Short mmCIF file of C-alpha atoms in Angstrom, two decimals:
data_model
loop_
_atom_site.label_atom_id
_atom_site.label_comp_id
_atom_site.label_asym_id
_atom_site.label_seq_id
_atom_site.Cartn_x
_atom_site.Cartn_y
_atom_site.Cartn_z
CA MET G 1 105.82 19.22 -33.04
CA ASP G 2 109.66 19.12 -32.95
CA SER G 3 111.66 17.18 -30.38
CA SER G 4 112.63 20.29 -28.38
CA SER G 5 108.95 21.19 -27.88
CA VAL G 6 108.15 17.68 -26.73
CA HIS G 7 111.06 17.79 -24.29
CA GLU G 8 109.88 21.19 -22.99
CA ARG G 9 106.33 19.91 -22.39
CA LEU G 10 107.53 16.77 -20.66
CA ASN G 11 109.69 18.86 -18.37
CA ALA G 12 106.69 21.07 -17.55
CA VAL G 13 104.60 18.01 -16.66
CA PHE G 14 107.42 16.63 -14.53
CA ARG G 15 107.81 19.93 -12.64
CA HIS G 16 104.06 19.93 -11.97
CA LEU G 17 104.17 16.37 -10.61
CA LEU G 18 107.06 17.20 -8.33
CA GLN G 19 104.94 19.87 -6.65
CA GLN G 20 102.39 17.29 -5.49
CA PRO G 21 102.70 15.66 -2.02
CA CYS G 22 104.71 12.43 -2.27
CA GLU G 23 102.82 10.54 0.40
CA ALA G 24 99.48 11.16 -1.29
CA ASN G 25 100.47 9.47 -4.54
CA PRO G 26 102.45 6.21 -4.56
CA VAL G 27 102.89 6.43 -8.33
CA LEU G 28 104.46 9.85 -7.92
CA HIS G 29 106.73 8.39 -5.24
CA LYS G 30 108.05 5.84 -7.74
CA VAL G 31 108.55 8.60 -10.34
CA LEU G 32 110.60 10.58 -7.83
CA LEU G 33 112.73 7.59 -6.90
CA THR G 34 113.37 6.83 -10.56
CA SER G 35 114.25 10.47 -11.27
CA ARG G 36 116.91 10.40 -8.56
CA HIS G 37 118.69 7.52 -10.31
CA LEU G 38 118.45 9.27 -13.69
CA GLN G 39 119.91 12.54 -12.48
CA LYS G 40 123.71 12.50 -12.58
CA GLN G 41 125.66 15.25 -10.88
CA GLU G 42 122.57 16.95 -9.47
CA ALA G 43 121.63 13.83 -7.55
CA ALA G 44 124.70 14.21 -5.36
CA GLU G 45 124.18 17.92 -4.58
CA PRO G 46 123.22 18.75 -1.01
CA VAL G 47 120.75 21.65 -0.89
CA ILE G 48 121.18 24.60 1.47
CA ILE G 49 118.30 27.07 1.97
CA GLY G 50 118.73 30.28 3.93
CA GLY G 51 120.48 33.60 4.27
CA MET G 52 123.41 35.15 2.44
CA VAL G 53 124.55 38.09 4.54
CA LEU G 54 127.29 40.73 4.49
CA ASP G 55 128.73 40.87 8.01
CA ILE G 56 130.37 43.99 9.41
CA HIS G 57 132.78 43.02 12.18
CA ALA G 58 133.92 45.70 14.62
CA THR G 59 136.71 44.48 16.92
CA PRO G 60 138.05 46.86 19.60
CA SER G 61 141.77 46.82 20.34
CA ILE G 62 141.07 47.67 24.00
CA PRO G 63 138.01 46.88 26.17
CA ALA G 64 135.15 49.05 24.93
CA ASN G 65 133.46 51.68 27.06
CA PRO G 66 129.81 52.66 26.56
CA ARG G 67 128.75 56.00 25.02
CA THR G 68 132.06 56.68 23.29
CA THR G 69 134.15 55.44 20.38
CA THR G 70 136.83 52.79 20.83
CA PRO G 71 139.88 52.24 18.60
CA GLY G 72 139.93 48.97 16.70
CA LYS G 73 139.32 47.40 13.32
CA VAL G 74 136.19 47.24 11.14
CA ASN G 75 136.02 44.53 8.47
CA TYR G 76 133.50 43.44 5.86
CA VAL G 77 133.09 39.67 5.99
CA LEU G 78 130.99 37.35 3.81
CA GLY G 79 128.41 35.77 6.11
CA GLY G 80 124.96 34.35 6.73
CA VAL G 81 124.51 31.01 8.45
CA ALA G 82 123.38 29.09 5.36
CA ARG G 83 125.97 30.81 3.14
CA ASN G 84 128.80 30.06 5.58
CA VAL G 85 127.74 26.42 5.86
CA ALA G 86 127.55 26.06 2.08
CA GLU G 87 130.92 27.75 1.50
CA CYS G 88 132.57 25.51 4.09
CA MET G 89 131.10 22.46 2.35
CA SER G 90 132.41 23.65 -1.01
CA LYS G 91 135.92 24.17 0.41
CA LEU G 92 135.78 20.54 1.58
CA GLY G 93 134.91 19.34 -1.93
CA ALA G 94 131.09 19.20 -1.83
CA LYS G 95 128.96 21.09 -4.37
CA PRO G 96 126.06 22.58 -2.40
CA TYR G 97 123.08 23.98 -4.26
CA MET G 98 122.21 27.31 -2.62
CA ILE G 99 118.68 28.74 -2.49
CA SER G 100 118.68 32.32 -1.22
CA ALA G 101 117.94 35.97 -2.08
CA LEU G 102 120.20 38.97 -2.80
CA GLY G 103 119.68 42.55 -3.89
CA LEU G 104 121.31 44.39 -6.77
CA ASP G 105 123.17 46.55 -4.26
CA MET G 106 126.83 46.66 -3.20
CA ALA G 107 126.43 43.95 -0.55
CA GLY G 108 124.58 41.66 -2.95
CA ASN G 109 127.18 42.14 -5.69
CA ILE G 110 130.04 41.30 -3.32
CA LEU G 111 128.30 38.12 -2.12
CA LEU G 112 127.29 36.98 -5.62
CA GLU G 113 130.68 37.58 -7.21
CA HIS G 114 132.38 35.52 -4.53
CA TRP G 115 129.85 32.72 -5.04
CA LYS G 116 130.42 32.69 -8.80
CA SER G 117 134.20 32.74 -8.34
CA ALA G 118 133.90 29.52 -6.30
CA GLY G 119 132.29 27.84 -9.32
CA LEU G 120 128.99 27.27 -7.50
CA SER G 121 125.53 27.47 -9.05
CA ILE G 122 123.70 30.80 -8.71
CA GLU G 123 120.48 29.48 -10.24
CA GLY G 124 118.72 29.29 -6.86
CA ILE G 125 119.75 32.79 -5.76
CA ARG G 126 116.92 35.27 -6.29
CA ARG G 127 118.04 38.76 -7.40
CA GLN G 128 115.81 41.82 -7.63
CA LYS G 129 116.22 45.58 -7.48
CA ASP G 130 113.77 45.92 -4.58
CA ILE G 131 115.69 43.46 -2.37
CA ASN G 132 117.92 45.04 0.26
CA THR G 133 120.65 42.47 0.80
CA ALA G 134 120.80 41.23 4.39
CA VAL G 135 123.49 42.93 6.49
CA VAL G 136 124.53 42.21 10.11
CA SER G 137 126.72 44.52 12.15
CA ASN G 138 128.64 42.56 14.80
CA ILE G 139 130.36 44.13 17.79
CA LEU G 140 133.06 41.78 19.06
CA ASP G 141 135.02 41.93 22.28
CA VAL G 142 138.84 41.96 22.46
CA ASN G 143 138.80 38.12 22.51
CA GLY G 144 136.80 37.86 19.31
CA GLU G 145 133.59 36.78 21.07
CA LEU G 146 130.30 38.34 19.94
CA ALA G 147 129.29 41.08 22.40
CA ALA G 148 126.31 42.56 20.51
CA ALA G 149 124.88 42.66 16.99
CA VAL G 150 122.26 44.41 14.90
CA ALA G 151 120.71 42.37 12.09
CA SER G 152 118.93 43.78 9.06
CA VAL G 153 117.82 40.51 7.50
CA GLU G 154 114.13 41.17 6.73
CA SER G 155 114.74 40.58 3.02
CA ILE G 156 115.43 36.88 3.65
CA GLU G 157 111.94 36.36 5.03
CA LYS G 158 110.29 38.69 2.54
CA PHE G 159 111.88 37.42 -0.69
CA LEU G 160 112.87 33.82 0.07
CA THR G 161 109.23 32.89 -0.45
CA PRO G 162 107.42 29.56 -0.76
CA ASP G 163 106.87 30.22 -4.48
CA TRP G 164 110.58 30.82 -5.06
CA ILE G 165 111.59 27.70 -3.15
CA ARG G 166 109.04 25.51 -4.98
CA GLN G 167 110.78 26.26 -8.28
CA PHE G 168 113.67 24.11 -7.08
CA ILE G 169 111.75 21.12 -5.79
CA ARG G 170 113.53 18.89 -8.32
CA HIS G 171 116.84 19.68 -6.63
CA ILE G 172 115.41 19.31 -3.14
CA SER G 173 113.77 15.97 -3.86
CA SER G 174 117.00 14.50 -5.28
CA ALA G 175 119.39 15.85 -2.62
CA PRO G 176 121.29 13.47 -0.33
CA VAL G 177 120.69 15.95 2.51
CA LEU G 178 118.85 19.26 2.94
CA MET G 179 119.82 22.03 5.36
CA VAL G 180 117.56 24.94 6.23
CA ASP G 181 118.32 27.83 8.53
CA ALA G 182 115.67 29.41 10.73
CA ASN G 183 115.95 32.78 8.97
CA LEU G 184 113.19 31.42 6.71
CA SER G 185 109.62 32.35 7.48
CA PRO G 186 107.38 29.49 8.70
CA PRO G 187 105.59 29.26 5.29
CA ALA G 188 108.95 29.13 3.50
CA LEU G 189 110.19 26.43 5.88
CA ALA G 190 107.08 24.40 5.08
CA ALA G 191 107.60 24.91 1.34
CA SER G 192 111.15 23.57 1.66
CA PHE G 193 109.69 20.18 2.58
CA ALA G 194 106.89 20.11 -0.02
CA ALA G 195 108.64 17.32 -1.93
CA GLU G 196 110.42 15.77 1.05
CA CYS G 197 110.43 12.00 0.72
CA ASN G 198 112.65 10.50 3.40
CA ILE G 199 115.36 13.07 2.74
CA PRO G 200 117.43 13.87 5.83
CA VAL G 201 116.80 17.46 6.93
CA TRP G 202 119.20 19.48 9.09
CA PHE G 203 117.64 22.44 10.95
CA GLU G 204 120.04 25.23 12.01
CA PRO G 205 118.29 27.32 14.70
CA VAL G 206 120.23 30.60 14.04
CA SER G 207 119.02 32.33 17.24
CA VAL G 208 116.95 31.76 20.36
CA THR G 209 113.94 33.59 18.93
CA LYS G 210 114.03 31.97 15.47
CA SER G 211 114.78 28.50 16.83
CA ARG G 212 111.12 28.28 17.92
CA ARG G 213 110.07 28.11 14.27
CA ILE G 214 110.83 24.40 14.43
CA THR G 215 107.39 23.74 15.90
CA SER G 216 105.55 23.80 12.56
CA VAL G 217 108.04 21.57 10.73
CA VAL G 218 109.47 19.27 13.42
CA LYS G 219 108.00 16.16 11.78
CA TYR G 220 110.39 16.67 8.84
CA ILE G 221 113.55 17.31 10.86
CA SER G 222 116.30 14.69 11.22
CA VAL G 223 119.08 16.75 12.83
CA VAL G 224 119.24 19.97 14.86
CA SER G 225 122.36 21.90 15.89
CA PRO G 226 121.45 24.28 18.74
CA ASN G 227 123.57 25.81 21.46
CA GLU G 228 122.21 25.33 24.98
CA ASP G 229 120.00 28.47 24.91
CA GLU G 230 118.46 27.50 21.55
CA LEU G 231 117.92 23.96 22.85
CA VAL G 232 115.98 25.27 25.84
CA ALA G 233 113.88 27.56 23.61
CA MET G 234 113.03 24.73 21.20
CA ALA G 235 112.18 22.30 24.00
CA ASN G 236 109.83 24.88 25.56
CA ALA G 237 108.18 25.58 22.19
CA LEU G 238 107.76 21.90 21.32
CA SER G 239 106.45 20.91 24.76
CA GLY G 240 104.02 23.82 24.87
CA GLU G 241 105.25 24.66 28.35
CA ASN G 242 107.83 27.04 29.76
CA MET G 243 109.36 24.33 31.90
CA PHE G 244 113.05 24.68 30.93
CA ARG G 245 115.24 27.57 31.99
CA PRO G 246 118.47 28.93 30.48
CA ILE G 247 121.55 27.69 32.32
CA ASP G 248 124.95 29.11 33.17
CA ARG G 249 127.32 26.87 31.23
CA ASN G 250 130.32 28.21 33.12
CA LYS G 251 129.09 26.39 36.23
CA HIS G 252 129.02 22.98 34.55
CA LEU G 253 131.47 20.44 33.17
CA ALA G 254 130.33 18.52 30.07
CA GLU G 255 128.85 15.59 32.04
CA SER G 256 126.92 17.70 34.54
CA LEU G 257 125.79 19.98 31.70
CA PHE G 258 124.38 16.96 29.88
CA GLN G 259 122.52 15.78 32.97
CA THR G 260 121.01 19.26 33.37
CA LEU G 261 119.97 19.51 29.71
CA LYS G 262 118.95 15.87 29.26
CA PRO G 263 115.18 16.48 29.81
CA ALA G 264 115.20 19.21 27.13
CA ILE G 265 117.15 16.96 24.74
CA LEU G 266 114.63 14.18 25.27
CA VAL G 267 111.76 16.51 24.26
CA LEU G 268 113.38 16.89 20.83
CA LEU G 269 114.16 13.19 20.45
CA GLU G 270 110.63 12.22 21.46
CA LYS G 271 109.33 14.47 18.65
CA GLY G 272 111.13 12.25 16.14
CA ILE G 273 114.39 14.17 15.67
CA ARG G 274 117.08 11.55 15.12
CA LEU G 275 120.13 13.50 16.22
CA VAL G 276 120.81 16.49 18.48
CA VAL G 277 124.18 18.13 17.83
CA LEU G 278 124.52 20.38 20.87
CA THR G 279 127.26 22.95 20.33
CA LEU G 280 129.12 24.08 23.46
CA GLY G 281 131.72 26.49 22.09
CA SER G 282 135.11 25.88 23.69
CA ASP G 283 133.64 22.87 25.53
CA GLY G 284 133.08 20.99 22.29
CA VAL G 285 129.95 19.14 21.15
CA LEU G 286 127.41 16.82 22.75
CA LEU G 287 125.96 14.28 20.34
CA CYS G 288 122.64 12.75 21.47
CA SER G 289 120.39 10.18 19.85
CA LYS G 290 118.18 7.18 20.48
CA GLU G 291 120.12 5.36 17.78
CA LEU G 292 123.46 3.62 18.06
CA LEU G 293 125.84 6.49 17.32
CA SER G 294 128.83 4.35 16.36
CA SER G 295 127.03 3.07 13.25
CA MET G 296 124.54 5.88 12.65
CA ARG G 297 124.43 7.46 9.20
CA ILE G 298 122.44 10.43 7.95
CA GLY G 299 121.86 10.28 4.23
CA PRO G 300 122.54 7.74 1.50
CA GLY G 301 125.84 6.35 2.75
CA LYS G 302 128.93 6.35 0.54
CA THR G 303 128.31 8.21 -2.73
CA LYS G 304 130.35 8.71 -5.87
CA THR G 305 132.74 11.53 -5.00
CA TYR G 306 135.80 13.12 -6.55
CA GLY G 307 138.79 15.20 -5.59
CA PHE G 308 139.19 16.65 -2.10
CA ILE G 309 136.01 15.17 -0.63
CA ARG G 310 136.88 11.66 -1.86
CA ASP G 311 140.34 12.01 -0.34
CA LEU G 312 138.76 13.29 2.88
CA TYR G 313 136.47 10.24 3.03
CA GLU G 314 139.31 7.79 2.45
CA THR G 315 141.68 9.50 4.89
CA VAL G 316 139.16 9.87 7.71
CA THR G 317 137.84 6.31 7.40
CA SER G 318 141.41 5.02 7.62
CA ARG G 319 142.13 7.04 10.77
CA CYS G 320 138.79 7.05 12.59
CA HIS G 321 137.66 3.44 12.88
CA SER G 322 133.95 2.98 13.64
CA SER G 323 134.74 -0.20 15.57
CA ARG G 324 136.23 1.95 18.35
CA TYR G 325 132.75 2.76 19.69
CA SER G 326 130.87 -0.38 18.68
CA GLY G 327 130.76 -1.95 22.16
CA ALA G 328 127.18 -0.95 22.91
CA THR G 329 124.48 -2.78 21.00
CA GLU G 330 120.77 -2.23 20.95
CA PRO G 331 118.90 -4.59 23.27
CA ALA G 332 116.41 -6.87 21.54
CA GLY G 333 112.91 -5.47 21.60
CA GLY G 334 113.97 -2.25 23.30
CA SER G 335 115.37 1.19 22.61
CA GLN G 336 118.22 3.20 24.03
CA PHE G 337 119.60 6.68 24.47
CA PHE G 338 123.20 7.66 23.73
CA ALA G 339 125.18 10.79 24.55
CA VAL G 340 128.77 11.28 23.41
CA HIS G 341 130.96 14.27 24.20
CA PHE G 342 133.50 15.47 21.63
CA PRO G 343 136.09 17.91 22.97
CA ALA G 344 137.03 21.11 21.17
CA LEU G 345 140.55 21.45 19.82
CA PRO G 346 143.08 23.98 21.14
CA ALA G 347 143.44 26.83 18.66
CA SER G 348 145.11 30.19 18.10
CA VAL G 349 141.88 32.17 18.05
CA VAL G 350 141.52 35.09 15.65
CA ARG G 351 137.72 35.31 15.65
CA LEU G 352 134.91 32.98 16.69
CA THR G 353 131.98 34.05 14.48
CA GLY G 354 132.37 31.32 11.83
CA ALA G 355 133.11 28.39 14.13
CA GLY G 356 129.57 27.07 14.56
CA ASP G 357 128.76 27.36 10.86
CA CYS G 358 131.96 25.54 9.86
CA LEU G 359 131.16 22.85 12.41
CA VAL G 360 127.86 22.29 10.61
CA GLY G 361 129.41 22.66 7.15
CA GLY G 362 132.21 20.21 7.88
CA THR G 363 129.76 17.71 9.33
CA LEU G 364 127.36 18.02 6.38
CA ALA G 365 130.14 17.70 3.79
CA SER G 366 131.32 14.53 5.52
CA ILE G 367 127.79 13.12 5.74
CA SER G 368 127.34 13.83 2.01
CA ALA G 369 130.59 11.95 1.30
CA GLY G 370 129.31 8.89 3.20
CA LEU G 371 131.07 9.13 6.57
CA ASP G 372 129.11 8.05 9.64
CA VAL G 373 127.79 10.57 12.16
CA MET G 374 130.65 10.36 14.66
CA GLN G 375 133.32 10.61 11.97
CA SER G 376 131.45 13.52 10.41
CA VAL G 377 131.18 15.47 13.67
CA ALA G 378 134.92 14.95 14.25
CA VAL G 379 135.58 16.51 10.83
CA GLY G 380 133.15 19.32 11.69
CA ILE G 381 135.09 20.15 14.86
CA ALA G 382 138.33 20.11 12.87
CA ALA G 383 136.78 22.56 10.37
CA ALA G 384 135.61 24.77 13.26
CA LYS G 385 139.18 24.93 14.58
CA ALA G 386 140.41 26.09 11.17
CA ALA G 387 137.65 28.71 11.13
CA VAL G 388 138.57 30.34 14.45
CA GLU G 389 142.15 30.67 13.24
CA ALA G 390 141.10 32.58 10.10
CA GLU G 391 140.21 36.24 9.51
CA THR G 392 137.09 35.29 7.58
CA ASN G 393 134.03 33.27 8.64
CA VAL G 394 135.21 30.42 6.41
CA PRO G 395 138.93 29.76 5.79
CA SER G 396 140.15 30.45 2.26
CA GLN G 397 141.11 26.78 2.04
CA PHE G 398 141.34 23.65 4.18
CA ASN G 399 144.43 21.47 4.48
CA LEU G 400 143.44 17.82 4.08
CA THR G 401 146.19 16.47 6.31
CA ALA G 402 145.47 18.97 9.08
CA ILE G 403 141.70 18.31 8.95
CA ALA G 404 142.20 14.54 9.00
CA ASP G 405 144.75 14.69 11.82
CA ASP G 406 142.54 16.96 13.91
CA ALA G 407 139.50 14.78 13.23
CA LYS G 408 141.48 11.74 14.39
CA THR G 409 142.42 13.56 17.63
CA VAL G 410 138.80 14.53 18.33
CA TYR G 411 137.44 11.11 17.43
CA ALA G 412 139.92 9.34 19.71
CA ALA G 413 139.07 11.65 22.61
CA ALA G 414 135.28 11.27 22.32
CA ASN G 415 133.73 10.16 25.59
CA VAL G 416 130.49 8.19 25.97
CA LEU G 417 128.69 10.12 28.73
CA PHE G 418 125.46 8.22 28.76
CA TYR G 419 124.10 4.92 27.54
CA GLN G 420 120.78 3.78 28.88
CA SER G 421 118.38 1.11 27.79
CA MET G 422 114.89 2.57 27.64
CA LEU G 423 112.96 -0.68 28.06
#
């Protein structure tokens, strides 16, 4: 038997081992840990699993009236929550490994060609003739806010299957962080964590309806990034009761909004979720955790990085000093609950559809580079500002100085809303 055959067989055995549950086999656990050190570039690749979508944006030039046409502009925009997040990360210097599904149709070709042009791996992107690429038609108002939408995204659930995802368990098990969007079916979500061994997992709820899919996988989730409606839906689903009601955010300032939503946030934290990143649109972000936020990290800490993302790490750490929020310490023998409000940045708004995804993408890229949670969220808000000022869901490029300066502004303006010992 030649050396190539031996290598092929060993790889086959290794792939088989990686499909076994980590916790059931301590020897396998050691193999996985060793494999992470042996893998070079792949070991530093965050993994993103979810939809790649062609968005159709219809923006009226005057307020629209029902039952008639309205003058305006119609644009084709590269979209999908997971795709947007991954593209944002790549523009900030990360190299996300995308697992998704596309058809051989016009929409799929457009999405794939753009992905290849960015120099990103297409190995995890399933392509078949019988896949109809996901398309979403968005109706925006004159301010760029989403007024209504029709989503044809069944192919994500149908073709992003557990079997497809399991083929990439080696990448998942070695990733510094994993993000999944709730477009995945419950079985596919479960398959995403088949080799999960203390890997931080970020769950993006996508919509009120799909956010409830967290119930079957909550034990794996480290971070969630809902808006207030998705938060309420997840808290109701996880508590098994319909005890929380949607709220009118326009009637609340950030502090009163937090007090209103605090019971729902606690439901998620009590289920073991480490961090709730509550997105509030133009009101910024509420960051909630039982851990000390000023020193909290998600992922492996500082990793070996190059280029833009290394420069981003060095610039942000020099401008956003963790010691600024280190006054609160955990009481001996007890636990605590923190809530910090980060304001949004003023912006010249072009469209708002990519803001939330760039918030997540900017935060994940920063986490992957080794920044702490508060620094990372500040970068995420800076990336969201750049997104709302662009014609596309993700800006064609980010300016390092502008991102770092905006992150510094956000970080300095963060306000501790709540700190309570839970003895």
